[in-house]
PDB file of C-alpha atoms in Angstrom:
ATOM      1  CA  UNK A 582      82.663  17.893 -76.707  1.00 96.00           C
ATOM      2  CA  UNK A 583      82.290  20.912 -74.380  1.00 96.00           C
ATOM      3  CA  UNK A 584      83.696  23.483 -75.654  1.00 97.00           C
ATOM      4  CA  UNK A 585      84.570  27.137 -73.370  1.00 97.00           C
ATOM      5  CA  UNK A 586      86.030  30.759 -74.145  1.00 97.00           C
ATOM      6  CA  UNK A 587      87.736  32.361 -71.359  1.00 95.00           C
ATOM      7  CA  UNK A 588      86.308  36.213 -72.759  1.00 95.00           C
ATOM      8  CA  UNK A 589      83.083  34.396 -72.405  1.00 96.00           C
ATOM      9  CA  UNK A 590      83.664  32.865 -69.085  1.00 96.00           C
ATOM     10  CA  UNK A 591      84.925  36.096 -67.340  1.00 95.00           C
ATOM     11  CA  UNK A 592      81.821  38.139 -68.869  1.00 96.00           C
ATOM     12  CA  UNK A 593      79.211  35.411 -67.529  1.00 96.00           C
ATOM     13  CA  UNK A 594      81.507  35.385 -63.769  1.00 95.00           C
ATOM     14  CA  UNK A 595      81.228  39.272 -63.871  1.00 95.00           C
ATOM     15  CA  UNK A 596      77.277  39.318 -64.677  1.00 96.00           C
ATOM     16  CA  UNK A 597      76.850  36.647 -61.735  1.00 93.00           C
ATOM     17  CA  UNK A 598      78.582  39.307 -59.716  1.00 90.00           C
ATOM     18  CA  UNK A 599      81.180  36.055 -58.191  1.00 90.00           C
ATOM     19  CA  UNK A 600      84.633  35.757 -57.912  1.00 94.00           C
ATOM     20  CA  UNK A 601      83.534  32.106 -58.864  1.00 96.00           C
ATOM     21  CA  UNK A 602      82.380  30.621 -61.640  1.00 96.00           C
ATOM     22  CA  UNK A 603      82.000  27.129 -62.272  1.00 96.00           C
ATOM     23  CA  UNK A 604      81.506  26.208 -65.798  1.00 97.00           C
ATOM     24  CA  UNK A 605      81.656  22.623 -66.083  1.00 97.00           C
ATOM     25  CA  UNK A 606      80.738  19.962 -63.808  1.00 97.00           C
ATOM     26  CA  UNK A 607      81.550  16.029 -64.647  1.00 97.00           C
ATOM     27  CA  UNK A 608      81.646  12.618 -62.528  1.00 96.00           C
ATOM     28  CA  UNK A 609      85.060  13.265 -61.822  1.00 97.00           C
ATOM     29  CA  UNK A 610      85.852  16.910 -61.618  1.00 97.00           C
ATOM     30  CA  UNK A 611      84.785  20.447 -61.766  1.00 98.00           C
ATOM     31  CA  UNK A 612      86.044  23.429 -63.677  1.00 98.00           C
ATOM     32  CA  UNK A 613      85.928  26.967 -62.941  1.00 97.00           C
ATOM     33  CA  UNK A 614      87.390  30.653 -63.136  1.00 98.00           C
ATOM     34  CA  UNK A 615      88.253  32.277 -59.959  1.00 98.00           C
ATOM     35  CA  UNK A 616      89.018  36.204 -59.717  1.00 97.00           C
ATOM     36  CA  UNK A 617      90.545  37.974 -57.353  1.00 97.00           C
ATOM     37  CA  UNK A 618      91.933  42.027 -58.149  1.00 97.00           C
ATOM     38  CA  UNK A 619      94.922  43.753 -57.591  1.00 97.00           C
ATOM     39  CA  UNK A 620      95.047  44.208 -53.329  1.00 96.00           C
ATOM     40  CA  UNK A 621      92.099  42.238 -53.013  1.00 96.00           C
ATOM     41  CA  UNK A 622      92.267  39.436 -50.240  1.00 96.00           C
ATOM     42  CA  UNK A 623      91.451  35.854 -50.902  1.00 97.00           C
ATOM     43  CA  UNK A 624      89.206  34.193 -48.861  1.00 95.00           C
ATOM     44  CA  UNK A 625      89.386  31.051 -49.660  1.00 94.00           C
ATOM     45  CA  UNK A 626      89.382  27.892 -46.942  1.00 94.00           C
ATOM     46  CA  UNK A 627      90.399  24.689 -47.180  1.00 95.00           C
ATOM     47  CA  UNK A 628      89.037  22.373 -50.127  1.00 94.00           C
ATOM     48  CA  UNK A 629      87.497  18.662 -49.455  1.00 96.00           C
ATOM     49  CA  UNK A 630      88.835  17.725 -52.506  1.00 97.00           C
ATOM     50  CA  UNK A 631      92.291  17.907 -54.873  1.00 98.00           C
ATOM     51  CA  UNK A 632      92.571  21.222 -56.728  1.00 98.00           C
ATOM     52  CA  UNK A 633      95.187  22.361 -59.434  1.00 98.00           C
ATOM     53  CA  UNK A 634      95.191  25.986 -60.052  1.00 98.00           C
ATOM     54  CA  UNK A 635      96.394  27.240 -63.915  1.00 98.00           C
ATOM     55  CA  UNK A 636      96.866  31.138 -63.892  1.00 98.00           C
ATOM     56  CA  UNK A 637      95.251  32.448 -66.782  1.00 97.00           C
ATOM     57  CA  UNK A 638      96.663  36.387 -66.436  1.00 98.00           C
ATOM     58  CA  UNK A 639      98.135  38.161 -63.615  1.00 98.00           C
ATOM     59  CA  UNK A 640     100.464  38.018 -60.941  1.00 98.00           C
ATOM     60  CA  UNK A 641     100.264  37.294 -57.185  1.00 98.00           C
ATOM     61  CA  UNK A 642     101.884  35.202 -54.505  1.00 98.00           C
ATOM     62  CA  UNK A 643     100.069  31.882 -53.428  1.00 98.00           C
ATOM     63  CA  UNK A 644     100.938  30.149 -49.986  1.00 98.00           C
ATOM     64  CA  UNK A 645     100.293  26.534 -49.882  1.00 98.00           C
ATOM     65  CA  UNK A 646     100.637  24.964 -46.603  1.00 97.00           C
ATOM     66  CA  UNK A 647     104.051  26.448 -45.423  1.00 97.00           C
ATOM     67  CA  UNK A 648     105.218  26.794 -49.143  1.00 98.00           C
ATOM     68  CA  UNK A 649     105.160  30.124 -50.569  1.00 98.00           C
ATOM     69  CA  UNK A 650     105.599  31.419 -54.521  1.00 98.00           C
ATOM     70  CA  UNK A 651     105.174  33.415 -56.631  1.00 98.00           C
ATOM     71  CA  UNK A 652     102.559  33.026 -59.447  1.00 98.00           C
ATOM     72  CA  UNK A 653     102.164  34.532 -63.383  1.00 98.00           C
ATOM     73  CA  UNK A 654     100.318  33.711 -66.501  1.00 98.00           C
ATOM     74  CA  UNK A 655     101.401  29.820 -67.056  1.00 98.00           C
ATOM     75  CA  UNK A 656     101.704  28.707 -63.271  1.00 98.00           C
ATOM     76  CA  UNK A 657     100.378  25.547 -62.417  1.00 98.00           C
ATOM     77  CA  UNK A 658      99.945  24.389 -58.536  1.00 98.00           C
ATOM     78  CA  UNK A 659      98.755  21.206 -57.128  1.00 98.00           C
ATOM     79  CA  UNK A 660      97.093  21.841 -53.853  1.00 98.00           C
ATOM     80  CA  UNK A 661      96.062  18.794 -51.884  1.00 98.00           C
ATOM     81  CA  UNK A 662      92.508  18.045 -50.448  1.00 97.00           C
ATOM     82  CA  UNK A 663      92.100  19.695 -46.957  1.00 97.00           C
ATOM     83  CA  UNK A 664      95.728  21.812 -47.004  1.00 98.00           C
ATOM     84  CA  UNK A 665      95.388  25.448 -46.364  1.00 98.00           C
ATOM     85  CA  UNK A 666      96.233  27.880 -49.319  1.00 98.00           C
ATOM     86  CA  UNK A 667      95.880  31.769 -50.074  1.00 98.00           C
ATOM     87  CA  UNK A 668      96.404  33.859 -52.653  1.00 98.00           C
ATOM     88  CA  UNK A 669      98.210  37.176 -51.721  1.00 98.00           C
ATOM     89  CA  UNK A 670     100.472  40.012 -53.079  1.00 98.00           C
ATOM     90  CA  UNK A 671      97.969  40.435 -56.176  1.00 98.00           C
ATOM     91  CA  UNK A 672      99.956  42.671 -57.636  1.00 98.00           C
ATOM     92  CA  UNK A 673      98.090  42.264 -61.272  1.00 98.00           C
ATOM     93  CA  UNK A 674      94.415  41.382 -61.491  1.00 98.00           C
ATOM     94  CA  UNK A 675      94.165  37.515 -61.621  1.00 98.00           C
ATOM     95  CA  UNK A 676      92.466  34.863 -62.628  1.00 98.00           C
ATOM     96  CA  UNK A 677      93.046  31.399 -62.552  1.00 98.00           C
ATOM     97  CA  UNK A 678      91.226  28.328 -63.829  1.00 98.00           C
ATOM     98  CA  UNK A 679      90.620  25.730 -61.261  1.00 98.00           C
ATOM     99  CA  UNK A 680      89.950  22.105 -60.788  1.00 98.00           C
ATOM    100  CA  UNK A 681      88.806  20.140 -58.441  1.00 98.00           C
ATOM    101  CA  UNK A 682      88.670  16.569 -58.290  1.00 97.00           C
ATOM    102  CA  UNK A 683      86.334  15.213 -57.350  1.00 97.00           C
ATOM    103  CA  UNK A 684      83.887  17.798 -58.080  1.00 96.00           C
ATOM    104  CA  UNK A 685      83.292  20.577 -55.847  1.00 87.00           C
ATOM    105  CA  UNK A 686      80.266  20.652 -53.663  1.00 74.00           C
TER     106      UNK A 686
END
């Protein structure tokens, strides 16, 4: 068993001075906490691979494709492999878990 705190996980992301931090890496997947502050912009490109996004705290507006909504603690989105997405609107510092399958990278 693997085993993960997110306190933990956001103190190690904000020593490696990342928005990204992958903590676990497996056969079929990858998992990691991504950042991004109030105002900040996201700068994120399209994925090779599957990606579901859990928000963890905050509150923005995520664009997925041509689909827009809005996102709070408790969102879950499915973004396929290759599909153009954003973040924007942080209105709340956020961060969101993330993974990709198959692994990223």
């Amino acid at each position: 068993m693997k085993a993960f705190r997110l306190d933990e996980l956001e103190a190690e992301r904000v020593a490696n001075d990342g928005a990204y931090l992958q903590f676990l890496r497996e056969r079929n997947m990858s998992v990691g906490l991504y950042a991004l502050d109030a105002g900040q912009v996201d700068p994120q490109q399209p994925h090779r691979q599957d990606e579901v996004y859990f928000v963890v705290s905050g509150r923005a507006a995520i664009t997925v494709g041509e689909e827009t909504t809005a996102v709070a603690r408790g969102s879950v989105v499915y973004v396929p492999a290759g599909v153009a997405h954003k973040f924007h609107h942080i209105s709340e510092d956020l961060r969101v878990m993330v993974v990709f399958s198959p692994p990223e990278g």
